[in-house]
CSV table of C-alpha atoms and ligand atoms in Angstrom, one decimal:
chain,number,residue,atom,x,y,z
A,132,MET,CA,-32.9,43.5,58.3
A,133,HIS,CA,-32.5,43.3,54.5
A,134,GLU,CA,-31.5,46.7,53.3
A,135,LYS,CA,-31.3,46.9,49.6
A,136,CYS,CA,-31.0,50.7,49.1
A,137,GLY,CA,-29.5,53.6,47.4
A,138,VAL,CA,-27.0,56.0,49.0
A,139,VAL,CA,-25.7,59.3,48.1
A,140,GLY,CA,-23.3,61.8,49.6
A,141,ILE,CA,-22.4,65.2,48.0
A,142,SER,CA,-19.9,68.1,49.1
A,143,LEU,CA,-20.1,71.4,46.9
A,144,GLU,CA,-18.0,74.5,46.8
A,145,ASP,CA,-20.3,77.1,47.2
A,146,ARG,CA,-24.2,76.2,46.9
A,147,ASP,CA,-26.6,74.1,48.9
A,148,ALA,CA,-26.2,70.2,48.3
A,149,ALA,CA,-30.0,69.6,48.9
A,150,ARG,CA,-31.3,69.9,45.3
A,151,PRO,CA,-28.7,67.8,43.8
A,152,LEU,CA,-28.9,65.3,46.6
A,153,TYR,CA,-32.6,65.1,45.7
A,154,TYR,CA,-32.1,64.5,41.9
A,155,SER,CA,-29.7,61.8,42.7
A,156,LEU,CA,-32.3,60.2,45.1
A,157,TYR,CA,-34.6,60.5,42.0
A,158,ALA,CA,-31.9,58.4,39.9
A,159,LEU,CA,-31.6,55.9,42.4
A,160,GLN,CA,-35.3,55.5,43.1
A,161,HIS,CA,-35.2,51.9,41.8
A,162,ARG,CA,-33.2,50.9,44.3
A,163,GLY,CA,-35.7,51.8,46.9
A,164,GLN,CA,-39.3,53.0,47.2
A,165,GLU,CA,-40.2,52.7,50.7
A,166,SER,CA,-38.9,55.9,51.9
A,167,ALA,CA,-36.4,58.8,51.0
A,168,GLY,CA,-34.3,61.0,53.2
A,169,ILE,CA,-31.7,63.9,53.0
A,170,VAL,CA,-29.5,65.2,55.7
A,171,THR,CA,-27.3,68.3,55.3
A,172,HIS,CA,-24.8,70.2,57.4
A,173,ASP,CA,-24.6,74.0,57.1
A,174,GLY,CA,-21.2,74.4,59.0
A,175,PHE,CA,-23.0,74.9,62.2
A,176,GLN,CA,-25.8,72.4,62.5
A,177,GLN,CA,-27.3,69.2,60.9
A,178,HIS,CA,-30.8,69.4,58.8
A,179,SER,CA,-32.8,66.4,58.3
A,180,HIS,CA,-35.9,65.6,56.3
A,181,VAL,CA,-36.9,61.8,56.1
A,182,GLU,CA,-40.3,60.6,55.0
A,183,MET,CA,-41.9,57.4,53.9
A,184,GLY,CA,-42.9,57.0,50.2
A,185,LEU,CA,-41.3,57.9,46.9
A,186,VAL,CA,-38.8,60.5,46.5
A,187,GLY,CA,-41.4,62.9,44.7
A,188,ASP,CA,-43.9,62.3,47.7
A,189,ALA,CA,-41.6,62.2,50.3
A,190,PHE,CA,-40.5,66.0,49.7
A,191,GLU,CA,-42.7,69.0,49.6
A,192,PRO,CA,-41.6,72.1,47.7
A,193,GLY,CA,-40.6,74.0,51.1
A,194,ASP,CA,-38.6,71.0,52.4
A,195,LEU,CA,-35.5,71.3,50.2
A,196,GLU,CA,-35.2,75.0,51.2
A,197,GLN,CA,-34.8,74.0,54.9
A,198,LEU,CA,-31.9,71.8,54.1
A,199,ASN,CA,-29.3,74.1,54.1
A,200,GLY,CA,-25.5,73.8,53.4
A,201,PRO,CA,-23.2,72.6,50.7
A,202,ASN,CA,-22.5,69.2,52.5
A,203,GLY,CA,-25.0,66.4,52.8
A,204,ILE,CA,-26.1,62.6,52.4
A,205,GLY,CA,-29.1,61.0,50.8
A,206,HIS,CA,-30.8,57.6,51.2
A,207,VAL,CA,-33.7,55.7,49.5
A,208,ARG,CA,-34.9,52.5,51.2
A,209,TYR,CA,-36.2,49.3,49.7
A,210,PRO,CA,-39.3,47.8,50.7
A,211,THR,CA,-39.0,44.5,52.4
A,212,ALA,CA,-42.0,42.4,53.0
A,213,GLY,CA,-43.4,43.1,56.4
A,214,SER,CA,-41.1,45.8,57.5
A,215,VAL,CA,-42.9,49.0,56.3
A,216,ASN,CA,-41.5,50.8,59.3
A,217,ALA,CA,-40.8,54.5,59.8
A,218,CYS,CA,-38.3,53.9,62.3
A,219,CYS,CA,-36.1,52.4,59.7
A,220,ALA,CA,-36.2,55.0,57.0
A,221,GLN,CA,-32.9,56.7,56.7
A,222,PRO,CA,-30.4,58.6,56.6
A,223,PHE,CA,-30.0,58.0,60.3
A,224,SER,CA,-28.9,60.7,62.3
A,225,VAL,CA,-27.7,61.3,65.8
A,226,SER,CA,-25.9,64.1,67.9
A,227,PHE,CA,-23.4,62.8,70.5
A,228,LYS,CA,-20.7,64.4,72.7
A,229,SER,CA,-18.1,65.0,69.8
A,230,GLY,CA,-20.5,66.1,66.8
A,231,SER,CA,-23.0,65.1,64.7
A,232,LEU,CA,-23.5,62.0,62.5
A,233,GLY,CA,-25.6,61.1,59.7
A,234,LEU,CA,-25.6,57.4,58.0
A,235,SER,CA,-27.1,56.0,54.8
A,236,HIS,CA,-26.4,52.3,54.5
A,237,ASN,CA,-26.9,49.9,51.5
A,238,GLY,CA,-26.3,46.2,52.7
A,239,ASN,CA,-26.7,44.0,55.2
A,240,LEU,CA,-24.6,43.3,58.5
A,241,VAL,CA,-24.0,39.4,59.4
A,242,ASN,CA,-23.1,40.4,63.0
A,243,ALA,CA,-25.0,43.5,64.0
A,244,GLY,CA,-26.7,41.6,66.8
A,245,GLU,CA,-23.7,40.7,68.6
A,246,ILE,CA,-22.4,44.4,68.5
A,247,ARG,CA,-25.6,45.7,69.4
A,248,GLU,CA,-25.5,43.6,72.6
A,249,GLN,CA,-21.9,44.6,73.3
A,250,LEU,CA,-22.9,48.3,72.9
A,251,ALA,CA,-26.2,47.8,75.0
A,252,ASP,CA,-23.8,46.6,77.8
A,253,LEU,CA,-21.9,49.5,77.7
A,254,GLY,CA,-25.0,51.7,78.0
A,255,HIS,CA,-26.0,52.5,74.5
A,256,ALA,CA,-29.8,52.8,73.8
A,257,PHE,CA,-31.3,52.0,70.6
A,258,THR,CA,-34.1,53.4,68.9
A,259,SER,CA,-34.7,51.0,65.9
A,260,ASP,CA,-34.0,47.4,65.1
A,261,GLY,CA,-31.8,48.3,62.2
A,262,ASP,CA,-28.0,47.5,61.5
A,263,THR,CA,-27.4,51.2,60.6
A,264,GLU,CA,-28.0,52.4,63.9
A,265,VAL,CA,-25.7,49.9,65.4
A,266,ILE,CA,-22.8,51.1,63.1
A,267,ALA,CA,-23.7,55.0,64.1
A,268,HIS,CA,-23.3,54.0,67.8
A,269,ASP,CA,-20.0,52.1,67.1
A,270,LEU,CA,-18.7,54.8,65.1
A,271,ALA,CA,-19.6,57.3,67.7
A,272,ARG,CA,-17.9,55.5,70.3
A,273,ASN,CA,-14.8,55.2,68.6
A,274,LEU,CA,-14.7,58.9,67.5
A,275,LEU,CA,-14.6,59.7,71.2
A,276,GLU,CA,-11.1,58.2,71.3
A,277,GLU,CA,-9.7,58.4,67.7
A,278,ASP,CA,-9.4,60.6,64.8
A,279,LEU,CA,-12.0,60.1,61.8
A,280,VAL,CA,-10.1,57.7,59.8
A,281,ARG,CA,-9.1,55.5,62.6
A,282,ALA,CA,-12.4,55.2,64.1
A,283,VAL,CA,-14.0,54.4,60.7
A,284,LYS,CA,-11.3,51.7,60.6
A,285,ARG,CA,-11.9,50.4,63.9
A,286,THR,CA,-15.7,50.2,63.2
A,287,MET,CA,-14.7,48.4,59.8
A,288,SER,CA,-12.8,45.7,61.9
A,289,ARG,CA,-16.0,45.1,63.9
A,290,ILE,CA,-18.8,44.9,61.5
A,291,HIS,CA,-19.0,42.2,59.2
A,292,GLY,CA,-21.3,41.8,56.2
A,293,SER,CA,-22.1,43.9,53.2
A,294,TYR,CA,-22.1,47.7,53.5
A,295,SER,CA,-21.8,50.7,51.1
A,296,LEU,CA,-22.2,53.7,53.5
A,297,THR,CA,-22.4,57.3,53.0
A,298,ILE,CA,-21.5,59.0,56.3
A,299,MET,CA,-21.8,62.7,57.4
A,300,HIS,CA,-19.7,63.5,60.4
A,301,ASP,CA,-20.3,67.3,61.1
A,302,ASP,CA,-19.7,68.7,57.7
A,303,THR,CA,-17.4,66.0,56.3
A,304,VAL,CA,-19.1,63.4,53.9
A,305,LEU,CA,-17.1,60.1,53.8
A,306,GLY,CA,-17.9,57.1,51.7
A,307,VAL,CA,-17.1,53.5,52.7
A,308,ARG,CA,-17.4,50.1,50.9
A,309,ASP,CA,-17.2,46.8,52.9
A,310,PRO,CA,-13.8,45.0,52.2
A,311,GLN,CA,-15.6,42.5,49.8
A,312,GLY,CA,-17.4,45.3,47.7
A,313,ASN,CA,-20.6,43.3,48.0
A,314,ARG,CA,-22.6,46.5,47.2
A,315,PRO,CA,-21.6,49.1,44.5
A,316,LEU,CA,-20.4,52.8,45.4
A,317,CYS,CA,-18.7,55.0,43.1
A,318,ILE,CA,-17.2,58.6,43.0
A,319,GLY,CA,-18.1,61.1,40.6
A,320,LYS,CA,-16.9,64.7,39.9
A,321,LEU,CA,-19.2,67.6,39.4
A,322,GLU,CA,-18.2,71.2,38.0
A,323,ASP,CA,-18.2,72.4,41.6
A,324,GLY,CA,-17.9,69.5,43.9
A,325,TYR,CA,-17.7,65.8,44.5
A,326,VAL,CA,-20.5,63.0,44.8
A,327,LEU,CA,-20.4,59.6,46.1
A,328,ALA,CA,-23.3,57.3,44.9
A,329,SER,CA,-24.5,53.7,44.8
A,330,GLU,CA,-24.5,53.8,40.9
A,331,SER,CA,-23.2,56.2,38.3
A,332,ALA,CA,-26.5,57.0,36.7
A,333,ALA,CA,-27.1,59.5,39.8
A,334,ILE,CA,-23.8,61.0,38.7
A,335,ASP,CA,-24.9,61.4,35.2
A,336,THR,CA,-28.1,63.1,36.4
A,337,LEU,CA,-26.2,65.8,37.9
A,338,ASP,CA,-24.0,66.5,34.8
A,339,GLY,CA,-21.1,65.0,36.5
A,340,GLU,CA,-18.4,62.3,35.6
A,341,LEU,CA,-17.8,59.1,37.0
A,342,VAL,CA,-14.2,59.0,38.5
A,343,ARG,CA,-14.1,55.3,39.5
A,344,ASP,CA,-15.7,52.8,41.9
A,345,VAL,CA,-15.0,53.1,45.5
A,346,ARG,CA,-12.5,50.1,46.1
A,347,PRO,CA,-13.6,47.2,48.5
A,348,GLY,CA,-12.2,48.2,52.0
A,349,GLU,CA,-11.7,52.0,50.9
A,350,LEU,CA,-12.7,54.9,52.9
A,351,VAL,CA,-13.2,58.1,50.6
A,352,VAL,CA,-13.4,61.5,52.5
A,353,LEU,CA,-14.6,64.5,50.6
A,354,HIS,CA,-13.4,68.0,51.5
A,355,PRO,CA,-16.0,69.8,53.0
A,356,ASP,CA,-15.4,72.8,50.5
A,357,GLY,CA,-16.0,70.8,47.5
A,358,THR,CA,-12.5,70.8,46.3
A,359,GLY,CA,-11.3,67.1,46.4
A,360,TYR,CA,-11.1,64.0,48.4
A,361,ASP,CA,-8.8,61.8,50.0
A,362,THR,CA,-8.8,58.1,50.0
A,363,TYR,CA,-7.5,55.4,52.6
A,364,GLN,CA,-7.4,51.7,51.9
A,365,LEU,CA,-8.4,50.5,55.4
A,366,VAL,CA,-9.1,47.0,55.0
A,367,GLN,CA,-7.6,44.7,52.2
A,368,ALA,CA,-9.5,41.4,51.7
A,369,GLU,CA,-8.0,38.6,49.5
A,370,THR,CA,-11.1,38.2,47.5
A,371,THR,CA,-14.1,40.3,46.7
A,372,ALA,CA,-17.6,39.3,46.8
A,373,HIS,CA,-19.5,41.6,44.2
A,374,CYS,CA,-23.1,40.8,44.0
A,375,PHE,CA,-23.6,39.3,40.6
A,376,PHE,CA,-27.4,40.0,40.9
A,377,GLU,CA,-26.8,44.0,40.9
A,378,HIS,CA,-25.6,43.3,37.2
A,379,VAL,CA,-28.3,40.8,36.3
A,380,TYR,CA,-31.6,42.7,37.9
A,381,PHE,CA,-30.9,45.2,40.4
A,382,ALA,CA,-28.9,48.1,38.9
A,383,ARG,CA,-29.9,50.6,36.0
A,384,PRO,CA,-28.8,49.6,32.8
A,385,ASP,CA,-27.3,52.9,32.1
A,386,SER,CA,-25.1,52.5,35.1
A,387,VAL,CA,-21.4,51.7,35.0
A,388,ILE,CA,-20.1,49.3,37.8
A,389,ASP,CA,-16.8,47.5,37.9
A,390,ASP,CA,-15.9,49.7,34.8
A,391,GLU,CA,-18.7,47.9,32.8
A,392,LEU,CA,-22.0,49.2,31.5
A,393,VAL,CA,-24.6,47.3,33.0
A,394,TYR,CA,-26.6,47.4,29.5
A,395,GLU,CA,-23.6,45.9,27.9
A,396,VAL,CA,-23.2,43.0,30.6
A,397,ARG,CA,-26.9,42.1,30.4
A,398,ARG,CA,-26.6,41.9,26.4
A,399,GLU,CA,-23.3,39.7,26.9
A,400,LEU,CA,-25.4,37.5,29.3
A,401,GLY,CA,-28.2,37.3,26.5
A,402,ARG,CA,-25.6,36.1,23.9
A,403,GLU,CA,-24.3,33.6,26.3
A,404,LEU,CA,-27.8,32.5,26.8
A,405,TRP,CA,-28.4,31.9,22.9
A,406,GLU,CA,-24.9,30.0,23.0
A,407,GLU,CA,-25.5,27.6,25.8
A,408,SER,CA,-29.4,27.1,25.4
A,409,GLY,CA,-30.5,29.0,22.2
A,410,ILE,CA,-33.8,27.3,20.7
A,411,GLU,CA,-35.2,28.0,17.2
A,412,SER,CA,-38.4,29.9,17.3
A,413,ASP,CA,-40.4,32.4,15.3
A,414,VAL,CA,-40.1,35.2,17.5
A,415,VAL,CA,-38.1,36.4,20.7
A,416,MET,CA,-39.5,38.7,23.0
A,417,PRO,CA,-38.3,40.5,26.4
A,418,VAL,CA,-40.2,40.5,29.5
A,419,PRO,CA,-40.4,44.2,29.8
A,420,ASP,CA,-38.5,45.9,31.5
A,421,SER,CA,-36.0,43.5,33.2
A,422,GLY,CA,-35.5,41.1,30.2
A,423,ARG,CA,-34.9,43.8,27.4
A,424,ALA,CA,-31.1,43.8,27.1
A,425,PHE,CA,-30.9,40.1,27.6
A,426,ALA,CA,-33.3,39.5,24.8
A,427,SER,CA,-31.7,41.8,22.5
A,428,GLY,CA,-28.2,40.2,23.2
A,429,TYR,CA,-29.9,36.9,22.8
A,430,ALA,CA,-31.6,37.8,19.3
A,431,GLU,CA,-28.3,39.3,17.8
A,432,ALA,CA,-26.2,36.3,18.9
A,433,ALA,CA,-29.2,34.0,17.1
A,434,ASN,CA,-29.0,35.9,14.0
A,435,GLU,CA,-25.4,36.1,13.9
A,436,ASP,CA,-25.9,32.2,13.9
A,437,GLY,CA,-28.3,32.4,10.9
A,438,SER,CA,-31.4,32.1,12.8
A,439,GLY,CA,-33.6,34.5,11.3
A,440,VAL,CA,-35.7,34.8,14.5
A,441,GLU,CA,-37.6,38.1,14.7
A,442,PHE,CA,-36.9,40.2,17.7
A,443,ALA,CA,-40.3,41.9,19.0
A,444,GLU,CA,-41.6,43.9,21.8
A,445,GLY,CA,-44.7,41.5,22.2
A,446,LEU,CA,-45.6,42.1,25.8
A,447,MET,CA,-46.7,45.7,26.7
A,448,LYS,CA,-46.4,46.8,30.1
A,449,ASN,CA,-48.8,48.9,32.1
A,450,ARG,CA,-46.3,51.3,33.6
A,451,TYR,CA,-48.7,52.3,36.3
A,452,VAL,CA,-48.8,49.0,38.0
A,453,GLY,CA,-46.5,48.6,40.8
A,454,ARG,CA,-43.8,45.7,41.4
A,455,THR,CA,-45.6,42.2,41.4
A,456,PHE,CA,-42.9,41.3,43.7
A,457,ILE,CA,-44.2,42.9,46.7
A,458,MET,CA,-47.6,42.1,46.6
A,459,PRO,CA,-48.4,40.3,49.9
A,460,THR,CA,-50.4,37.2,48.7
A,461,GLN,CA,-49.7,35.1,45.9
A,462,ASP,CA,-53.3,35.6,44.5
A,463,GLU,CA,-52.7,39.3,44.2
A,464,ARG,CA,-49.3,38.5,42.8
A,465,GLU,CA,-51.0,36.5,40.2
A,466,ARG,CA,-53.6,39.1,39.5
A,467,ALA,CA,-50.9,42.0,39.1
A,468,VAL,CA,-48.8,40.1,36.4
A,469,ARG,CA,-51.9,40.2,34.4
A,470,LEU,CA,-52.5,43.8,35.0
A,471,LYS,CA,-49.1,44.8,34.2
A,472,LEU,CA,-48.3,42.8,31.0
A,473,ASN,CA,-50.5,42.3,27.9
A,474,PRO,CA,-49.4,40.4,24.7
A,475,ILE,CA,-49.7,42.2,21.3
A,476,LYS,CA,-51.9,39.3,19.6
A,477,SER,CA,-50.6,39.8,16.1
A,478,SER,CA,-46.8,39.0,17.5
A,479,VAL,CA,-47.7,36.1,18.9
A,480,GLU,CA,-50.8,34.0,17.1
A,481,GLY,CA,-49.9,31.0,15.7
A,482,ARG,CA,-46.3,31.3,16.2
A,483,SER,CA,-43.5,29.8,18.4
A,484,VAL,CA,-42.7,32.4,21.1
A,485,THR,CA,-39.3,32.5,23.1
A,486,ILE,CA,-39.7,35.0,26.2
A,487,ILE,CA,-36.4,36.0,28.1
A,488,ASP,CA,-36.5,37.4,31.6
A,489,ASP,CA,-33.6,38.2,33.9
A,490,SER,CA,-34.7,35.7,36.6
A,491,ILE,CA,-37.3,33.5,38.1
A,492,VAL,CA,-37.7,34.0,41.8
A,493,ARG,CA,-41.1,32.3,42.8
A,494,GLY,CA,-42.2,31.5,39.3
A,495,THR,CA,-45.2,33.7,39.3
A,496,THR,CA,-44.4,35.9,36.4
A,497,SER,CA,-43.2,33.0,34.1
A,498,ASN,CA,-46.2,30.9,35.0
A,499,GLN,CA,-48.8,33.7,34.2
A,500,LEU,CA,-46.9,34.9,31.0
A,501,VAL,CA,-46.8,31.4,29.6
A,502,GLN,CA,-50.6,31.0,30.2
A,503,LEU,CA,-51.1,34.7,28.7
A,504,LEU,CA,-49.2,33.8,25.7
A,505,ARG,CA,-51.0,30.6,25.1
A,506,ASP,CA,-54.1,32.4,25.6
A,507,ALA,CA,-53.1,34.9,22.8
A,508,GLY,CA,-52.7,31.9,20.5
A,509,ALA,CA,-49.0,31.1,20.6
A,510,GLU,CA,-48.2,27.7,19.4
A,511,GLU,CA,-45.1,27.2,21.5
A,512,VAL,CA,-43.7,29.0,24.4
A,513,HIS,CA,-39.8,28.8,25.5
A,514,VAL,CA,-38.6,30.7,28.6
A,515,ARG,CA,-35.1,31.5,28.7
A,516,ILE,CA,-33.5,33.3,31.7
A,517,GLY,CA,-30.4,35.2,32.1
A,518,ALA,CA,-29.5,34.0,35.5
A,519,PRO,CA,-28.9,30.7,37.1
A,520,GLN,CA,-31.7,29.1,39.4
A,521,ILE,CA,-32.1,31.0,42.7
A,522,ILE,CA,-32.0,28.3,45.1
A,523,ALA,CA,-31.4,30.2,48.3
A,524,PRO,CA,-32.2,33.4,50.1
A,525,CYS,CA,-30.0,36.6,49.7
A,526,TYR,CA,-28.7,37.6,53.4
A,527,MET,CA,-26.8,40.5,51.7
A,528,GLY,CA,-29.4,43.1,50.9
A,529,ILE,CA,-31.7,41.9,48.2
A,530,ASP,CA,-35.3,40.9,49.1
A,531,MET,CA,-35.7,37.8,47.5
A,532,ALA,CA,-38.1,35.9,49.1
A,533,SER,CA,-37.5,32.9,51.7
A,534,ARG,CA,-36.3,29.5,50.8
A,535,GLU,CA,-39.8,27.9,50.9
A,536,GLU,CA,-41.1,30.4,48.2
A,537,LEU,CA,-38.3,30.2,45.8
A,538,ILE,CA,-39.4,27.7,43.2
A,539,ALA,CA,-35.8,26.4,42.3
A,540,ALA,CA,-35.1,25.5,46.0
A,541,ASP,CA,-36.3,22.2,45.8
A,542,LYS,CA,-37.3,21.4,42.1
A,543,SER,CA,-35.2,20.4,39.0
A,544,VAL,CA,-35.4,22.6,35.9
A,545,GLU,CA,-37.5,20.1,34.3
A,546,GLU,CA,-40.1,20.1,37.2
A,547,ILE,CA,-40.0,24.0,37.0
A,548,ARG,CA,-40.7,23.8,33.3
A,549,ALA,CA,-43.6,21.5,34.0
A,550,GLU,CA,-44.8,23.9,36.8
A,551,ILE,CA,-44.8,27.2,34.4
A,552,GLU,CA,-46.3,24.9,31.8
A,553,ALA,CA,-43.6,26.1,29.2
A,554,ASP,CA,-42.5,23.9,26.1
A,555,SER,CA,-38.9,24.5,27.2
A,556,LEU,CA,-37.1,26.2,30.0
A,557,SER,CA,-33.2,27.1,30.3
A,558,TYR,CA,-31.3,29.1,32.9
A,559,LEU,CA,-27.8,30.5,32.2
A,560,SER,CA,-25.0,28.6,33.9
A,561,ILE,CA,-22.9,30.1,36.8
A,562,ASP,CA,-19.7,29.9,34.6
A,563,ALA,CA,-21.7,31.9,32.0
A,564,VAL,CA,-22.4,34.6,34.4
A,565,SER,CA,-18.8,35.0,36.0
A,566,SER,CA,-17.2,35.0,32.5
A,567,ALA,CA,-19.6,37.5,31.3
A,568,LEU,CA,-18.8,39.6,34.5
A,569,GLY,CA,-15.0,39.3,34.0
A,570,ASN,CA,-14.8,38.0,37.4
A,571,SER,CA,-13.6,34.6,38.8
A,572,ARG,CA,-16.3,32.8,40.9
A,573,ALA,CA,-14.3,33.5,44.0
A,574,ASP,CA,-14.6,37.2,43.5
A,575,LEU,CA,-18.5,37.1,43.2
A,576,CYS,CA,-21.3,36.5,45.7
A,577,LEU,CA,-23.3,33.9,44.4
A,578,GLY,CA,-24.9,32.8,47.6
A,579,CYS,CA,-28.5,33.0,46.1
A,580,VAL,CA,-27.4,30.5,43.0
A,581,THR,CA,-25.0,28.1,45.0
A,582,GLY,CA,-26.5,28.0,48.4
A,583,GLU,CA,-22.9,28.9,49.7
A,584,TYR,CA,-22.2,32.4,50.9
A,585,PRO,CA,-18.9,34.6,51.3
A,586,TYR,CA,-20.0,35.5,54.7
A,587,ASP,CA,-20.5,33.5,58.0
A,588,ILE,CA,-24.4,33.1,58.2
A,589,ASP,CA,-25.9,30.8,61.1
A,590,GLY,CA,-27.4,27.8,59.6
A,591,GLU,CA,-25.8,28.3,56.2
A,592,THR,CA,-22.7,26.9,54.4
A,593,THR,CA,-19.9,29.3,53.4
A,594,ASP,CA,-18.2,29.0,49.9
A,595,ARG,CA,-16.1,25.8,49.9
A,596,ASP,CA,-13.5,27.3,47.5
A,597,VAL,CA,-13.0,30.6,48.7
A,598,GLU,CA,-10.5,31.7,51.3
A,599,ARG,CA,-12.1,33.5,54.2
A,600,PRO,CA,-11.0,37.2,54.0
A,601,VAL,CA,-8.4,38.6,56.5
A,602,ILE,CA,-9.9,41.4,58.3
A,603,SER,CA,-6.9,43.4,59.4
A,604,GLY,CA,-7.4,44.5,62.9
A,605,VAL,CA,-6.9,48.0,64.4
A,606,GLY,CA,-3.4,49.1,65.0
A,607,ALA,CA,-2.1,47.0,62.2
A,608,GLU,CA,0.1,48.5,59.6
A,609,ALA,CA,-2.3,50.7,57.3
A,610,ASP,CA,-1.9,53.1,54.7
A,611,ASP,CA,-3.6,55.9,56.6
B,820,AMP,P1,-41.3,35.9,40.2
B,820,AMP,O1,-42.4,36.3,39.5
B,820,AMP,O2,-41.5,35.9,41.6
B,820,AMP,O3,-40.7,34.5,39.6
B,820,AMP,O4,-40.2,37.0,40.0
B,820,AMP,C1,-39.5,37.0,38.8
B,820,AMP,C2,-39.5,38.6,38.3
B,820,AMP,O5,-39.3,39.4,39.4
B,820,AMP,C3,-38.6,39.0,37.1
B,820,AMP,O6,-39.2,39.6,36.1
B,820,AMP,C4,-37.6,39.6,37.8
B,820,AMP,O7,-37.3,40.7,37.0
B,820,AMP,C5,-38.1,40.4,39.1
B,820,AMP,N1,-37.1,40.2,40.3
B,820,AMP,C6,-36.3,39.6,40.4
B,820,AMP,N2,-35.9,39.8,41.6
B,820,AMP,C7,-36.4,40.8,42.2
B,820,AMP,C8,-36.4,41.3,43.5
B,820,AMP,N3,-35.5,41.3,44.2
B,820,AMP,N4,-37.2,42.5,43.7
B,820,AMP,C9,-38.3,42.4,42.8
B,820,AMP,N5,-38.2,41.8,41.7
B,820,AMP,C10,-37.6,41.1,41.4
């Protein structure tokens, strides 16, 4: 189950958390459009509302009023092909002997099946096939024997893979980030409380201030009275495995991840793209919206080098068409690109055009765009991509298509150029990505562009040069 989602958790001093949770889910809507949900706790009991659909459709006006209590968590879920499935909508909630649990999960475990089997042998019954329920049952079991912090630590020593979690145990909200920090999670301060969120844009929406990222392997426990939080470094891995694609495509440009504004990182990647493979043309235009920051950095660097290239918004987007990516058939995907993007003829006619996008996955968008621009009279069409070739699937939470569907899985850049019928095509190098992100290659998850993963995945290779992380077991020296 590939879960690319948005999570949030809030503890407030003296008002219901439902409305701020609702607004933060709106801010995280780009991280998941399949379902939305909120679970709150009023000090006595849990209240839950989870529905399929966009945040605006999932909650009726009266729903928020039912979600009482100053503590709560929320979730938006990403649609993955073929799994439009109400059973996997979150937050996942259960009540058990020692209290209630709610869980919101962003990421993907690589050993959920194994733990599920062990727990099933011990008598646990599962209602979904998602990994979040596995985490919930494991934690519930540990909570029967240990305090909250030790129980979380024990669960972290058992689960492997990527996870940024917001959890509610009775009225206590917690945030946990996996030891390699694959998915983002940050802490924010509000006027009357604290918030944990996948991205800082959610904190901005609540007029709060970003405190910092949750560290890889760290547990953050918000005080239920909204006055503060405690943190515990439960697991210390030797290397991180931050997903570079969060910076390239997934996160909002106005979010800050690893102390860097995503917009500026994308502009820097655009500048690097010019340095590595800039080509003279009359006009540079972004593929909206994903290519915008890259194109502005690219054009700026080009002009600093005296190119004189014009930067133009030459492709207009129909914002009411859904994402082409999730259309079930190739024919529909092709039609959808045409519905979605239309060139401004005067920017294109008789000119050489460079279009810039963040990534090529199946190649549908670039293929259609090159054709579209030629039909609109472009003399030359050059394509520049702000990420390396995506050659392998993502197992860590981004729904990226299967290997067979990835255009770069078995084709050279020249073969791809020929297939999309561009005059030239260049991708950004992996080194340029790691230098723009300020991380060494060993600290990034680059599985989809190298085919080598920082996790053990059946049938796949692990990173050659990267030490496997040491997961410290329960009972090991910890700073809890
Ligand atoms: P494709 O048309 O299949 O080559 O997909 C490339 C386009 O999809 C680019 O414009 C990207 O911005 C966008 N894209 C890249 N990754 C994803 C993803 N995981 N989900 C949805 N869209 C994506």
